[in-house]
C-alpha cells in the first residue's frame, strides 16, 4: 500500500501534465480545417509519421481557431497548416514549399529552409498559451 502511494507520488511530481492552448490567427479561409502536429524532439521534427500527437480544429466561420491539448510538461515544437482543399495533407510545390497557409510555434518564419526544432521549441507547463499566425 505504501509502495503504491510512493509510485503515484513520484509520477505526480515528475510527470505532471499541462494544458497547451494554441490560438491560430490570420486564417485565409473561415471554413477550412486547421491541423496541428506536436513534436517532442529534433530527430522527429516535421516528420508527420513521428509526431508526438496532433489536433484538428474547425474555424466555423471565424478568422481564428483555438486548439487545446493535454501534454506532459516539457519542450515541444508545433507545426500548423490550414487544409484549404480538404485533402488532409499540406500541399507543397516541387521545391517542397507549402502551397497552403502554415505556421510554427514562436511564429518562426522560414527563409531558405524548413525550421529546426530549436527554432520553434516552446516550454509547455501548466496552462501554457501560444498564438500562431499563419503564413502564405
Coordinates of C-alpha atoms in Angstrom, one line a residue:
X1 CA 0.0 0.0 0.0
X2 CA 2.7 2.5 0.9
X3 CA 4.8 1.5 -2.1
X4 CA 1.8 2.2 -4.4
X5 CA 1.4 5.6 -2.8
X6 CA 5.1 6.4 -3.3
X7 CA 4.9 5.4 -7.0
X8 CA 1.9 7.6 -7.6
X9 CA 3.6 10.5 -5.7
X10 CA 6.8 10.0 -7.8
X11 CA 4.9 10.1 -11.1
X12 CA 2.8 13.0 -9.9
X13 CA 5.9 15.1 -9.1
X14 CA 7.9 14.3 -12.2
X15 CA 5.3 13.7 -14.9
X16 CA 2.7 16.4 -14.4
X17 CA 0.5 17.4 -17.3
X18 CA 0.0 20.9 -18.7
X19 CA -2.7 22.2 -21.0
X20 CA -1.4 23.8 -24.2
X21 CA -3.9 26.3 -25.7
X22 CA -3.0 27.4 -29.2
X23 CA -4.8 30.3 -30.9
X24 CA -4.3 30.3 -34.7
X25 CA -4.8 33.7 -36.4
X26 CA -4.7 35.1 -39.9
X27 CA -6.8 32.3 -41.3
X28 CA -7.1 32.5 -45.1
X29 CA -10.4 30.6 -45.1
X30 CA -13.0 30.7 -42.4
X31 CA -14.2 27.1 -43.1
X32 CA -11.1 25.1 -43.9
X33 CA -9.8 22.9 -41.0
X34 CA -6.6 23.6 -39.1
X35 CA -4.2 20.7 -38.4
X36 CA -1.5 20.9 -35.7
X37 CA 1.4 18.5 -35.3
X38 CA 3.2 18.5 -32.0
X39 CA 6.8 17.2 -31.9
X40 CA 8.9 16.3 -28.8
X41 CA 12.4 16.1 -30.3
X42 CA 14.7 17.3 -33.1
X43 CA 15.0 13.9 -34.9
X44 CA 11.3 13.6 -35.5
X45 CA 10.5 17.3 -36.2
X46 CA 8.4 17.8 -39.3
X47 CA 8.0 14.0 -39.9
X48 CA 4.3 13.7 -39.5
X49 CA 4.6 9.9 -39.1
X50 CA 6.7 10.5 -36.0
X51 CA 4.8 13.4 -34.4
X52 CA 4.2 13.2 -30.6
X53 CA 0.5 14.0 -31.1
X54 CA -1.8 16.2 -33.1
X55 CA -5.0 18.1 -33.1
X56 CA -7.6 19.4 -35.5
X57 CA -9.9 22.4 -35.3
X58 CA -12.7 23.8 -37.5
X59 CA -12.8 27.7 -37.7
X60 CA -16.7 27.6 -38.1
X61 CA -16.7 31.0 -39.9
X62 CA -14.2 32.7 -37.6
X63 CA -10.9 34.4 -38.6
X64 CA -9.1 32.4 -35.8
X65 CA -9.3 29.0 -34.3
X66 CA -8.3 27.5 -30.9
X67 CA -6.8 24.1 -30.3
X68 CA -6.3 22.6 -26.8
X69 CA -4.2 19.6 -25.9
X70 CA -3.2 18.0 -22.6
X71 CA 0.6 17.2 -22.6
X72 CA 3.2 16.2 -20.2
X73 CA 5.2 19.3 -19.2
X74 CA 8.3 19.7 -21.3
X75 CA 9.7 21.1 -24.5
X76 CA 7.7 20.9 -27.8
X77 CA 7.6 22.4 -31.3
X78 CA 4.4 23.0 -33.2
X79 CA 3.7 22.9 -36.9
X80 CA 0.3 24.0 -38.2
X81 CA -1.4 24.3 -41.5
X82 CA -4.8 25.1 -42.9
X83 CA -6.1 22.5 -45.3
X84 CA -7.7 24.7 -47.9
X85 CA -8.5 21.9 -50.4
X86 CA -9.7 19.4 -47.7
X87 CA -7.3 16.6 -48.6
X88 CA -5.9 16.2 -45.1
X89 CA -2.3 17.0 -46.2
X90 CA -0.1 20.0 -46.5
X91 CA 0.2 20.6 -50.3
X92 CA 3.7 21.7 -51.4
X93 CA 5.2 22.7 -54.8
X94 CA 8.0 20.8 -56.5
X95 CA 10.6 22.5 -54.2
X96 CA 8.7 21.5 -51.0
X97 CA 7.4 25.0 -50.3
X98 CA 3.9 24.9 -48.9
X99 CA 1.0 25.9 -51.1
X100 CA -1.4 26.2 -48.2
X101 CA -1.2 28.5 -45.2
X102 CA 1.1 27.2 -42.5
X103 CA 2.8 28.3 -39.3
X104 CA 5.2 27.3 -36.5
X105 CA 5.5 27.9 -32.7
X106 CA 7.3 31.1 -31.8
X107 CA 5.9 32.4 -35.1
X108 CA 9.1 31.3 -36.8
X109 CA 9.2 32.4 -40.4
X110 CA 11.4 30.2 -42.6
X111 CA 13.7 32.0 -45.1
X112 CA 15.6 29.5 -47.2
X113 CA 14.9 26.1 -45.5
X114 CA 12.5 24.4 -43.1
X115 CA 13.0 25.3 -39.4
X116 CA 14.9 23.2 -36.9
X117 CA 13.3 22.0 -33.7
X118 CA 15.2 24.6 -31.6
X119 CA 13.9 27.4 -33.8
X120 CA 10.3 26.6 -32.8
X121 CA 10.6 24.9 -29.4
X122 CA 8.4 26.1 -26.5
X123 CA 8.2 25.1 -22.9
X124 CA 4.8 23.7 -22.0
X125 CA 3.8 24.0 -18.4
X126 CA 0.5 24.2 -16.7
X127 CA -1.9 26.4 -18.7
X128 CA 0.5 27.4 -21.5
X129 CA -1.0 29.8 -24.1
X130 CA 0.5 30.3 -27.5
X131 CA -0.6 32.3 -30.6
X132 CA 0.5 31.4 -34.1
X133 CA 0.0 33.5 -37.2
X134 CA -0.4 31.6 -40.5
X135 CA 1.9 32.4 -43.3
X136 CA 1.1 32.3 -47.0

